[in-house]
Each structure stands twice: as C-alpha cells, then as structure tokens.
C-alpha cells in the first residue's frame, strides 16, 4: 500500500474546509423555518410539516451543500399514498406562495420528474433547496446513511472527499448523465464492504429486507420497527469479537477506492454493485435487474431493485472510469500538496488552500516558525462536537437535525421600503444593493453597538459557532430509537430555538 506522507495531512486540510460549522447548521434551520412560514399561507398545506432529509439529515453535507426538504401531509398518522398528480398540484400552489413572498428566487418546477420537486434558492441564506411532497422514502434512506456513519467515522470523511472530487471533475450531476450524490455514497459503502478486512457489513445484515416496502400502516409504528431492528443488528456487528479490525488510514482507503473503480466501465457490462449483499453480482443471474437497460447498476439497498445510478449514461461512464484511473495514478505518485488539492477539489477550495499555504509560508519566514493550519472563520469542526454529544450506545442515534416542538412567534412588521414583496420578480436579495431585510443577528449586533456606546454591557445569547453555543444538539423528548415525532409547520421563536440544540441530561 502506498504511504504518501503528504496525502493524509492534505486530506485533513480539505476536510477542515468542507465540513459544516455550527453556523452552517443554523443557516439551514432558518431556511426550514422560512418555508414553514410560507406553508401557513397555503390553505391546502396548513397542518403539514416540513422535514429535511438527504445529506443534511445523514450528516454527509458540505458547507455549500443543497438542502432536501419534504412537505409531509400525514406525519404521525397512517401512511397514505399521495398520487403524483396530487403532488404536482400541491407543489404548484406552494410555488405561487413562495413567489408571492419575495423571499425565494430561481424557482423551478420539475413537474415531470420521477419525484416532482420544486428547485428554489432561499434569498437571504442563498441555500439551494429541492422540495418534494411526502418523501418518506428519502427520509428513511437518510436515516440509514446516518446510522451507517455511526459504525465507522471514516465513512463520512470518505463520502465528503469523494463528493467534492466528483464535483471538481463534473461527474456529480445526474442531469448531465453522471452520478447523483446518493449513488456516490453507496459506492463508498460498497468499497468499505469489499476492502480487506471489511469495515462495513452487507446492508442485508443491518436490515434484511427492502426497508421501503415496510413503510406501511401507522407511520410511527413502522419507523420504530425499522429503527429497532437496525439498532440491534448494528450493535451486534460492532460488538463482534471475531471481527478483524481494519486499521487502514483515510488516505489508503481513498487510494484503494479510486483503484477499485478505475475500470468500472468494463465491470459494468456484466456486474452490478450490490451493497445489500456486499458483493459484485452477475447481472445475467439476477432476474430482478433484467432487462438491462442501463449503463451502470448500483442497487438501492433500501428500495430494491431500484437502480441508484440510473442517470449514468454509457458515454459518461467511459469518462468516469478515466477520471477514476487518472486520480488513482496521480495520488499514488504525486507528493506535491498543491497538486493533490488540485486533483481532489474544485478551484474555489484549491485556491483558498493554496492562499493559506502562502500566508503560512510568509509567517514561517518572518517568525522562524510554521503556524498550524487554521482556515479563516473556522472554529473547531462542528461534526467533532456533534459526534461527542451523540455517544455510542445499543440504540440507534437520532440524525443530527431533530426538530423539536413549535411555538408561534410574532410576525415581522415590514415597512414599505424593506418589504421583500416590493422586489422585482425572481430578484436575488443581494445584487449590488444592501439587504432589503435585516436579519436577527444584524439587529442584535446593532443593539450591542448601541449599548456599548452608552457604557452598558450587552446581555445577549452567545452567537452561533461560539464556545458557549457549541455542542447544544440533543434528543428532544418523544424520540424512540431514531424515530421522529414530526414538528408542526409553524415557526419557532428565537428563545425557543435554543431548546432544539440544548442537550438533555
């Protein structure tokens, strides 16, 4: 195995930049609250709940990652089928309300997709969002990925690195015939199942059936049943005394990942990736996968026999294999830090890290000592703090975001000057102009400045990301083995928001 002395510290530098901070979590929670406000104005959606899923819930998102949101119509009651036509109608009504609010832009209705969605960008936070209706399957898969990440922390680090690498090489865009982020996560799972010794078990050993098929009856009961069985099987795997421990470094696992799939275009003609069994499976022997109408088959272990890589085209598969092979070769032979960063990251990350090195070198020559790397604006990585709070146990842990009870708060009083409804249709809030609305943080900062001028010590809550506010993420009451009691659509107050993050003894 290659022992590139530069690779491991370089990977840690990249991770320190891409991993979300507490402020990134808070920003996305404010987007969810903003959407809850919009739901109140849509009569057919009153009483529905706003539930995040995807990488935000599985804790596999980067600082600039999108936010997947499900508007749940029947949260907490029996699981009912919502037809595609009804979802299209409800999303059309939501689209009109979001447009009228003036707080969202780049609104796009993907009406004929397999799962109809609204693609929007939140105006103040500039977070891209995909909004769907009753996406219980997406919620379930997100929780499974989070539970899997609790087995071994290297899984999360590998997923974050692979996703950034794929974006840098333009192979993480299903609309253009390449991977979606979910299929990349499944490839990482498969790699950790097939390395020697294995780090993850076949997912059939965590849940022995297609989990989506068991989403029926009373929702709370179905989710509890799935979570409890998965918890018991994960605990059994982690406590196995006869299991060999894989002590490979992160760099070794990343190198072997790229090497394993460097000929994926050739393998895909006969073999499929099956995380459920943890093996390459012969397509011709698997009747569930026939007829073969795809270039690459990566079976969705939680919704069999769906193909999570159905968007990958034949033409792009050859290019994908070339990118895997090139990356494997470069990382195995290149010991130049900046070159490694250029291979693994997009320009906005690589340029930032290169600038950091130049500043450090300047300090090194000026002071005679090299300063440890610390990206500007980054406190202790939030995921570290979160992992400490979510201590291992025999019970499945709740995903990092777990909504608490809602409390009504006074509506914002807009003046005619700063009313976002007065902005032009589809206009972004900041484009060569001041913000039309002051955020609560800005208001608090102005109040603090005024109090300082008067010789008074301001009495405010600790800001997001500070040492006082770090590590306040905990299980709200009413959680059983990773099953959510959904939060109503109404927003929560600023004072109540702290209860979402406060750990419970």
Coordinates of C-alpha atoms in Angstrom, one line a residue:
X1 CA 0.0 0.0 0.0
X2 CA 1.3 3.4 -1.0
X3 CA 2.5 5.5 2.0
X4 CA 2.4 9.0 0.6
X5 CA 3.4 11.2 3.6
X6 CA 1.8 14.3 2.2
X7 CA -1.6 12.7 1.4
X8 CA -3.1 12.2 4.9
X9 CA -2.4 15.7 6.2
X10 CA -3.7 17.2 2.9
X11 CA -6.9 15.3 3.2
X12 CA -7.4 16.6 6.7
X13 CA -6.9 20.2 5.4
X14 CA -9.6 19.6 2.7
X15 CA -12.0 18.1 5.3
X16 CA -11.5 21.1 7.6
X17 CA -12.6 23.4 4.9
X18 CA -15.6 21.4 3.6
X19 CA -17.1 20.2 6.9
X20 CA -20.0 22.3 8.1
X21 CA -19.7 24.6 11.1
X22 CA -22.4 25.4 13.6
X23 CA -23.3 28.5 11.6
X24 CA -24.0 26.3 8.5
X25 CA -26.4 24.1 10.6
X26 CA -28.2 27.2 11.9
X27 CA -28.4 28.7 8.4
X28 CA -30.3 25.6 7.1
X29 CA -32.6 25.5 10.1
X30 CA -33.5 29.2 9.4
X31 CA -34.4 28.1 5.8
X32 CA -36.7 25.4 7.2
X33 CA -38.4 28.0 9.4
X34 CA -38.8 30.3 6.5
X35 CA -40.6 27.6 4.5
X36 CA -42.9 26.8 7.4
X37 CA -44.0 30.4 7.3
X38 CA -44.9 30.1 3.6
X39 CA -46.9 26.9 4.3
X40 CA -49.2 28.9 6.6
X41 CA -50.3 30.9 3.6
X42 CA -51.3 27.9 1.6
X43 CA -54.7 26.6 2.8
X44 CA -54.3 23.1 1.4
X45 CA -50.9 22.7 3.2
X46 CA -51.9 24.0 6.6
X47 CA -51.0 21.4 9.2
X48 CA -48.4 19.8 7.0
X49 CA -44.9 19.5 8.4
X50 CA -41.5 20.5 7.0
X51 CA -38.9 17.7 7.2
X52 CA -35.3 17.9 6.0
X53 CA -33.8 14.7 4.5
X54 CA -30.8 13.9 2.3
X55 CA -27.3 14.8 3.3
X56 CA -28.4 17.3 6.0
X57 CA -30.0 14.5 8.0
X58 CA -27.4 11.9 7.2
X59 CA -24.7 14.4 8.2
X60 CA -23.0 14.0 4.8
X61 CA -23.4 17.5 3.6
X62 CA -20.6 20.1 3.0
X63 CA -20.7 23.8 3.9
X64 CA -22.2 24.7 0.5
X65 CA -24.4 21.6 0.1
X66 CA -28.0 21.7 -1.1
X67 CA -31.0 21.1 1.3
X68 CA -33.6 18.4 0.5
X69 CA -37.0 19.1 2.1
X70 CA -40.1 17.0 2.3
X71 CA -43.5 18.6 3.0
X72 CA -45.3 15.8 4.9
X73 CA -49.1 15.8 4.7
X74 CA -49.8 12.8 7.1
X75 CA -46.9 13.0 9.6
X76 CA -47.6 10.8 12.6
X77 CA -50.7 9.1 11.2
X78 CA -51.2 6.2 8.9
X79 CA -49.0 6.1 5.8
X80 CA -51.2 7.0 2.8
X81 CA -50.3 7.1 -0.8
X82 CA -50.1 10.5 -2.3
X83 CA -50.5 10.3 -6.1
X84 CA -48.2 12.1 -8.5
X85 CA -51.0 14.3 -9.8
X86 CA -51.8 15.5 -6.3
X87 CA -48.1 16.2 -5.5
X88 CA -47.9 18.3 -8.7
X89 CA -51.0 20.3 -7.7
X90 CA -49.7 21.0 -4.2
X91 CA -46.3 22.0 -5.4
X92 CA -47.8 24.4 -7.9
X93 CA -49.8 26.0 -5.1
X94 CA -46.6 26.2 -3.0
X95 CA -44.7 27.7 -5.9
X96 CA -47.2 30.6 -6.2
X97 CA -47.0 31.3 -2.4
X98 CA -43.2 31.2 -2.4
X99 CA -43.1 33.6 -5.4
X100 CA -45.5 35.9 -3.7
X101 CA -43.4 36.0 -0.5
X102 CA -40.5 37.5 -2.4
X103 CA -38.0 35.6 -0.2
X104 CA -37.0 33.0 -2.8
X105 CA -35.5 33.1 -6.2
X106 CA -34.5 30.8 -9.1
X107 CA -37.8 29.0 -8.7
X108 CA -38.1 26.0 -11.0
X109 CA -40.9 23.4 -11.0
X110 CA -39.6 20.0 -12.2
X111 CA -43.0 18.7 -12.7
X112 CA -42.4 15.5 -14.8
X113 CA -39.6 14.1 -12.7
X114 CA -39.9 10.6 -11.2
X115 CA -40.5 12.5 -7.9
X116 CA -41.9 16.0 -8.7
X117 CA -39.9 18.7 -7.0
X118 CA -39.5 22.5 -6.6
X119 CA -36.0 23.7 -7.0
X120 CA -35.5 27.1 -5.3
X121 CA -32.8 29.2 -3.7
X122 CA -33.5 30.9 -0.3
X123 CA -33.0 34.6 -0.8
X124 CA -31.3 35.6 2.5
X125 CA -29.2 32.5 3.1
X126 CA -28.6 31.5 -0.6
X127 CA -29.1 27.8 0.1
X128 CA -30.3 25.7 -2.9
X129 CA -33.3 23.6 -1.9
X130 CA -35.2 20.7 -3.5
X131 CA -38.7 20.5 -2.1
X132 CA -40.9 17.4 -2.6
X133 CA -44.2 16.1 -1.1
X134 CA -44.4 13.1 1.3
X135 CA -40.9 11.8 0.5
X136 CA -41.0 9.2 3.2
X137 CA -38.5 7.0 1.2
X138 CA -36.0 9.8 1.2
X139 CA -36.3 10.4 4.9
X140 CA -35.8 6.7 5.6
X141 CA -32.7 6.4 3.4
X142 CA -31.2 9.5 5.0
X143 CA -31.5 8.0 8.5
X144 CA -30.0 4.7 7.3
X145 CA -26.9 6.6 6.0
X146 CA -26.6 8.4 9.3
X147 CA -26.8 5.1 11.3
X148 CA -24.1 3.6 9.0
X149 CA -21.9 6.6 9.5
X150 CA -22.0 5.8 13.2
X151 CA -20.4 2.5 12.6
X152 CA -17.1 4.0 11.4
X153 CA -16.2 7.7 11.1
X154 CA -14.1 7.0 8.0
X155 CA -17.3 6.5 6.0
X156 CA -18.3 10.1 6.5
X157 CA -14.9 11.5 5.7
X158 CA -14.6 9.4 2.5
X159 CA -18.1 10.5 1.3
X160 CA -17.3 14.2 1.8
X161 CA -14.0 13.8 -0.1
X162 CA -15.5 11.7 -2.9
X163 CA -18.4 14.1 -3.4
X164 CA -16.0 17.1 -3.6
X165 CA -13.8 15.2 -6.0
X166 CA -16.7 14.2 -8.2
X167 CA -18.0 17.8 -8.4
X168 CA -14.5 19.1 -9.3
X169 CA -14.5 16.7 -12.3
X170 CA -18.1 17.3 -13.2
X171 CA -19.3 13.7 -12.6
X172 CA -21.7 14.6 -9.8
X173 CA -24.6 15.8 -11.9
X174 CA -27.4 13.4 -12.8
X175 CA -29.0 15.9 -15.2
X176 CA -25.8 15.6 -17.3
X177 CA -25.7 11.8 -17.2
X178 CA -23.3 11.3 -14.3
X179 CA -23.7 10.3 -10.6
X180 CA -26.1 11.7 -8.1
X181 CA -24.7 12.1 -4.5
X182 CA -26.7 9.2 -3.2
X183 CA -25.1 6.7 -5.7
X184 CA -21.6 8.0 -4.7
X185 CA -22.4 7.3 -1.1
X186 CA -23.5 3.8 -2.0
X187 CA -20.2 3.3 -3.9
X188 CA -18.3 4.3 -0.7
X189 CA -20.4 1.9 1.3
X190 CA -19.6 -0.9 -1.2
X191 CA -15.9 -0.1 -1.0
X192 CA -15.9 -0.4 2.8
X193 CA -17.7 -3.7 2.5
X194 CA -15.3 -5.2 0.0
X195 CA -12.0 -4.0 1.4
X196 CA -9.9 -6.5 3.5
X197 CA -10.8 -6.7 6.3
X198 CA -14.3 -5.3 5.7
X199 CA -15.2 -2.1 7.6
X200 CA -18.9 -2.3 7.0
X201 CA -21.2 -5.3 6.8
X202 CA -23.5 -6.2 3.9
X203 CA -26.5 -3.9 4.5
X204 CA -28.7 -7.0 4.4
X205 CA -27.2 -7.8 7.8
X206 CA -28.5 -4.4 9.1
X207 CA -32.0 -4.7 7.7
X208 CA -32.8 -8.0 6.0
X209 CA -35.5 -6.7 3.6
X210 CA -36.2 -3.8 1.3
X211 CA -36.9 -1.2 4.0
X212 CA -39.1 1.0 1.8
X213 CA -41.5 -2.0 1.4
X214 CA -42.1 -2.0 5.2
X215 CA -43.3 1.7 5.2
X216 CA -46.9 0.8 5.6
X217 CA -49.6 1.1 8.3
X218 CA -49.1 3.6 11.1
X219 CA -46.1 5.7 10.3
X220 CA -44.7 5.9 13.9
X221 CA -45.0 2.2 14.4
X222 CA -43.4 1.3 11.0
X223 CA -40.5 3.7 11.6
X224 CA -39.9 2.4 15.1
X225 CA -39.9 -1.2 14.0
X226 CA -37.3 -0.5 11.3
X227 CA -35.1 1.5 13.6
X228 CA -35.2 -1.0 16.4
X229 CA -34.3 -4.0 14.2
X230 CA -31.5 -1.9 12.6
X231 CA -30.2 -0.8 16.0
X232 CA -30.0 -4.4 17.3
X233 CA -28.1 -5.6 14.1
X234 CA -25.7 -2.7 14.1
X235 CA -24.9 -3.3 17.8
X236 CA -24.3 -6.9 17.1
X237 CA -21.9 -6.1 14.3
X238 CA -19.9 -3.6 16.3
X239 CA -19.6 -5.9 19.3
X240 CA -18.5 -8.9 17.2
X241 CA -15.3 -10.2 18.9
X242 CA -14.3 -12.4 16.0
X243 CA -14.4 -9.5 13.5
X244 CA -11.0 -8.4 12.2
X245 CA -10.3 -4.7 12.6
X246 CA -9.3 -2.7 9.5
X247 CA -6.8 0.0 10.6
X248 CA -6.2 1.5 7.1
X249 CA -5.6 5.2 7.1
X250 CA -8.0 7.6 5.3
X251 CA -5.5 8.1 2.5
X252 CA -5.1 4.3 2.0
X253 CA -8.9 3.8 1.8
X254 CA -9.2 6.7 -0.6
X255 CA -6.5 5.4 -2.9
X256 CA -8.0 1.9 -2.9
X257 CA -11.4 3.4 -3.7
X258 CA -10.2 5.1 -6.8
X259 CA -8.2 2.0 -7.9
X260 CA -11.2 -0.3 -7.3
X261 CA -13.5 1.6 -9.7
X262 CA -10.9 2.7 -12.3
X263 CA -12.2 0.0 -14.7
X264 CA -15.9 0.4 -13.7
X265 CA -16.9 0.8 -17.3
X266 CA -15.6 -2.7 -18.1
X267 CA -17.1 -4.3 -15.0
X268 CA -20.5 -2.7 -15.6
X269 CA -21.1 -4.7 -18.7
X270 CA -21.5 -7.9 -16.6
X271 CA -21.5 -7.0 -13.0
X272 CA -23.7 -4.8 -10.7
X273 CA -22.8 -3.1 -7.4
X274 CA -24.9 -4.6 -4.6
X275 CA -24.5 -3.0 -1.2
X276 CA -27.2 -5.2 0.1
X277 CA -25.1 -8.4 -0.3
X278 CA -21.8 -6.5 -0.2
X279 CA -20.6 -8.2 -3.4
X280 CA -20.3 -7.7 -7.2
X281 CA -23.4 -9.5 -8.6
X282 CA -23.6 -11.0 -12.0
X283 CA -26.4 -9.2 -13.8
X284 CA -27.5 -12.1 -16.0
X285 CA -28.1 -14.2 -13.0
X286 CA -30.2 -11.7 -11.2
X287 CA -33.7 -11.6 -12.7
X288 CA -34.7 -8.5 -10.6
X289 CA -32.1 -6.5 -12.6
X290 CA -33.3 -7.5 -16.0
X291 CA -33.8 -6.4 -18.7
X292 CA -30.5 -4.5 -18.8
X293 CA -31.5 -1.0 -19.9
X294 CA -28.8 0.9 -18.1
X295 CA -25.0 1.6 -18.3
X296 CA -24.3 1.0 -14.7
X297 CA -26.2 -0.7 -12.0
X298 CA -25.9 0.3 -8.3
X299 CA -28.7 -1.3 -6.5
X300 CA -30.5 0.8 -3.9
X301 CA -30.3 -1.5 -0.8
X302 CA -33.3 0.2 0.9
X303 CA -35.6 0.2 -2.2
X304 CA -34.7 -2.9 -4.1
X305 CA -34.4 -3.4 -7.0
X306 CA -34.2 0.3 -7.9
X307 CA -31.0 1.4 -9.7
X308 CA -29.5 4.4 -7.8
X309 CA -27.1 5.1 -10.8
X310 CA -29.8 5.0 -13.5
X311 CA -28.8 8.5 -14.6
X312 CA -25.3 7.5 -15.7
X313 CA -25.0 7.3 -19.5
X314 CA -22.8 5.0 -21.5
X315 CA -20.7 7.8 -22.9
X316 CA -20.2 9.4 -19.5
X317 CA -19.3 6.0 -17.9
X318 CA -16.2 5.8 -20.0
X319 CA -15.2 9.3 -19.0
X320 CA -16.0 8.5 -15.3
X321 CA -13.6 5.5 -15.5
X322 CA -10.9 7.7 -16.9
X323 CA -11.3 10.2 -14.1
X324 CA -11.1 7.3 -11.5
X325 CA -7.9 5.9 -13.2
X326 CA -6.2 9.3 -13.5
X327 CA -6.9 10.2 -9.9
X328 CA -5.7 6.8 -8.7
X329 CA -2.4 7.2 -10.6
X330 CA -1.8 10.8 -9.6
X331 CA -2.4 10.3 -5.9
X332 CA -0.2 7.2 -5.8
X333 CA 2.8 9.0 -7.3
X334 CA 2.4 12.7 -6.6
X335 CA 3.8 14.1 -3.3
X336 CA 3.1 17.8 -4.1
X337 CA 0.4 19.2 -1.7
X338 CA -0.9 21.8 -4.1
X339 CA -1.1 19.3 -6.9
X340 CA -3.1 16.8 -4.7
X341 CA -5.5 19.6 -3.7
X342 CA -6.0 20.4 -7.4
X343 CA -6.9 16.8 -8.2
X344 CA -9.4 16.4 -5.4
X345 CA -11.1 19.7 -5.1
X346 CA -12.8 22.4 -7.2
X347 CA -11.0 25.8 -7.8
X348 CA -12.8 27.6 -5.0
X349 CA -11.4 25.2 -2.5
X350 CA -7.9 24.6 -4.0
X351 CA -7.3 28.4 -4.4
X352 CA -8.3 29.0 -0.8
X353 CA -5.9 26.3 0.5
X354 CA -3.1 27.5 -1.7
X355 CA -3.5 31.0 -0.4
X356 CA -3.5 29.7 3.1
X357 CA -0.2 28.0 2.4
X358 CA 1.3 31.2 1.0
X359 CA 0.3 33.1 4.1
X360 CA 1.7 30.4 6.4
X361 CA 5.0 30.4 4.5
X362 CA 5.2 34.2 4.9
X363 CA 4.7 33.8 8.7
X364 CA 7.3 31.0 8.7
X365 CA 10.0 33.1 7.2
X366 CA 9.0 36.2 9.2
X367 CA 8.8 34.4 12.6
X368 CA 11.0 31.4 12.1
X369 CA 8.2 29.0 12.9
X370 CA 5.4 27.4 10.9
X371 CA 1.9 28.1 12.2
X372 CA -0.6 25.2 12.2
X373 CA -3.2 25.4 9.5
X374 CA -6.5 27.0 10.6
X375 CA -8.8 28.2 7.9
X376 CA -10.2 31.6 8.4
X377 CA -13.6 31.8 10.1
X378 CA -13.5 28.1 11.2
X379 CA -13.9 27.1 14.8
X380 CA -13.5 23.6 16.0
X381 CA -15.1 21.4 13.3
X382 CA -18.8 21.1 14.3
X383 CA -19.0 17.4 13.3
X384 CA -16.4 16.7 16.0
X385 CA -18.5 18.3 18.7
X386 CA -21.7 16.6 17.4
X387 CA -20.0 13.1 17.5
X388 CA -19.1 13.7 21.1
X389 CA -22.6 14.6 22.1
X390 CA -24.0 11.6 20.3
X391 CA -22.2 8.9 22.3
X392 CA -22.4 5.3 21.1
X393 CA -25.0 3.0 22.6
X394 CA -27.0 0.0 21.7
X395 CA -29.8 2.3 20.5
X396 CA -29.8 3.9 17.1
X397 CA -28.8 7.5 17.3
X398 CA -31.1 10.3 16.1
X399 CA -29.9 12.1 13.0
X400 CA -28.0 15.4 13.8
X401 CA -31.1 17.6 12.9
X402 CA -34.0 16.5 15.0
X403 CA -36.9 19.0 15.2
X404 CA -38.5 20.0 18.5
X405 CA -41.9 21.4 19.3
X406 CA -43.0 24.5 17.6
X407 CA -44.1 27.8 19.3
X408 CA -45.7 30.7 17.5
X409 CA -43.8 33.9 17.2
X410 CA -44.8 37.4 16.3
X411 CA -44.9 38.1 12.6
X412 CA -42.2 40.5 11.2
X413 CA -43.6 44.0 10.6
X414 CA -42.3 45.1 7.2
X415 CA -42.1 48.7 6.1
X416 CA -42.8 49.7 2.5
X417 CA -39.1 50.3 2.0
X418 CA -37.7 47.0 3.1
X419 CA -40.7 44.7 2.2
X420 CA -39.3 41.9 0.1
X421 CA -42.6 41.7 -1.8
X422 CA -41.7 45.0 -3.4
X423 CA -38.6 43.5 -5.0
X424 CA -38.7 42.6 -8.7
X425 CA -39.9 39.1 -9.6
X426 CA -37.2 36.5 -9.1
X427 CA -34.6 39.1 -8.0
X428 CA -31.9 37.9 -5.6
X429 CA -31.7 39.9 -2.3
X430 CA -28.1 40.9 -2.8
X431 CA -27.1 42.1 -6.2
X432 CA -25.2 45.3 -5.9
X433 CA -27.5 46.5 -3.1
X434 CA -28.0 46.4 0.6
X435 CA -30.1 43.7 2.1
X436 CA -33.8 44.6 2.0
X437 CA -34.3 43.0 5.4
X438 CA -32.1 42.9 8.5
X439 CA -31.5 39.5 10.0
X440 CA -31.9 38.9 13.7
X441 CA -28.1 38.6 14.0
X442 CA -27.7 42.1 12.4
X443 CA -30.3 43.6 14.7
X444 CA -28.6 42.1 17.8
X445 CA -25.2 43.5 16.6
X446 CA -26.7 47.0 16.2
X447 CA -28.2 46.7 19.7
X448 CA -24.9 45.6 21.1
X449 CA -23.1 48.6 19.5
X450 CA -25.7 51.0 20.9
X451 CA -25.3 49.5 24.4
X452 CA -21.5 49.7 24.2
X453 CA -21.8 53.4 23.3
X454 CA -23.9 54.0 26.4
X455 CA -21.3 52.2 28.6
X456 CA -23.5 49.2 29.1
X457 CA -22.5 45.5 28.8
X458 CA -24.9 43.9 26.3
X459 CA -26.8 40.9 27.6
X460 CA -27.3 38.6 24.5
X461 CA -27.2 35.0 23.7
X462 CA -23.9 33.5 22.6
X463 CA -23.5 33.7 18.8
X464 CA -23.6 30.7 16.6
X465 CA -20.3 28.9 16.5
X466 CA -19.0 30.4 19.8
X467 CA -17.6 28.3 22.6
X468 CA -20.8 29.0 24.6
X469 CA -23.1 27.7 21.9
X470 CA -21.1 24.7 20.7
X471 CA -22.4 21.3 21.4
X472 CA -26.0 22.0 22.1
X473 CA -27.6 19.4 19.9
X474 CA -29.6 16.8 21.7
X475 CA -32.5 14.4 21.6
X476 CA -35.8 16.3 22.3
X477 CA -38.4 14.3 24.3
X478 CA -40.5 11.8 22.5
X479 CA -37.7 10.2 20.4
X480 CA -37.6 6.4 20.3
X481 CA -34.6 4.7 18.6
X482 CA -34.2 7.2 15.9
X483 CA -37.9 7.7 15.1
X484 CA -39.1 11.3 14.7
X485 CA -42.2 12.9 16.0
X486 CA -42.7 15.5 13.3
X487 CA -42.7 19.2 14.0
X488 CA -45.8 21.2 13.0
X489 CA -45.4 23.7 10.2
X490 CA -45.4 26.8 12.4
X491 CA -42.0 28.5 13.1
X492 CA -40.3 28.6 16.5
X493 CA -39.3 31.7 18.4
X494 CA -35.7 32.8 18.8
X495 CA -35.8 32.0 22.5
X496 CA -37.4 28.6 21.9
X497 CA -34.8 27.8 19.2
X498 CA -32.2 27.1 21.9
X499 CA -34.3 24.2 23.1
X500 CA -33.6 22.4 19.8
X501 CA -29.9 22.4 20.5
X502 CA -29.8 22.1 24.3
X503 CA -28.6 18.6 25.4
X504 CA -30.9 16.8 27.8
X505 CA -29.4 15.0 30.8

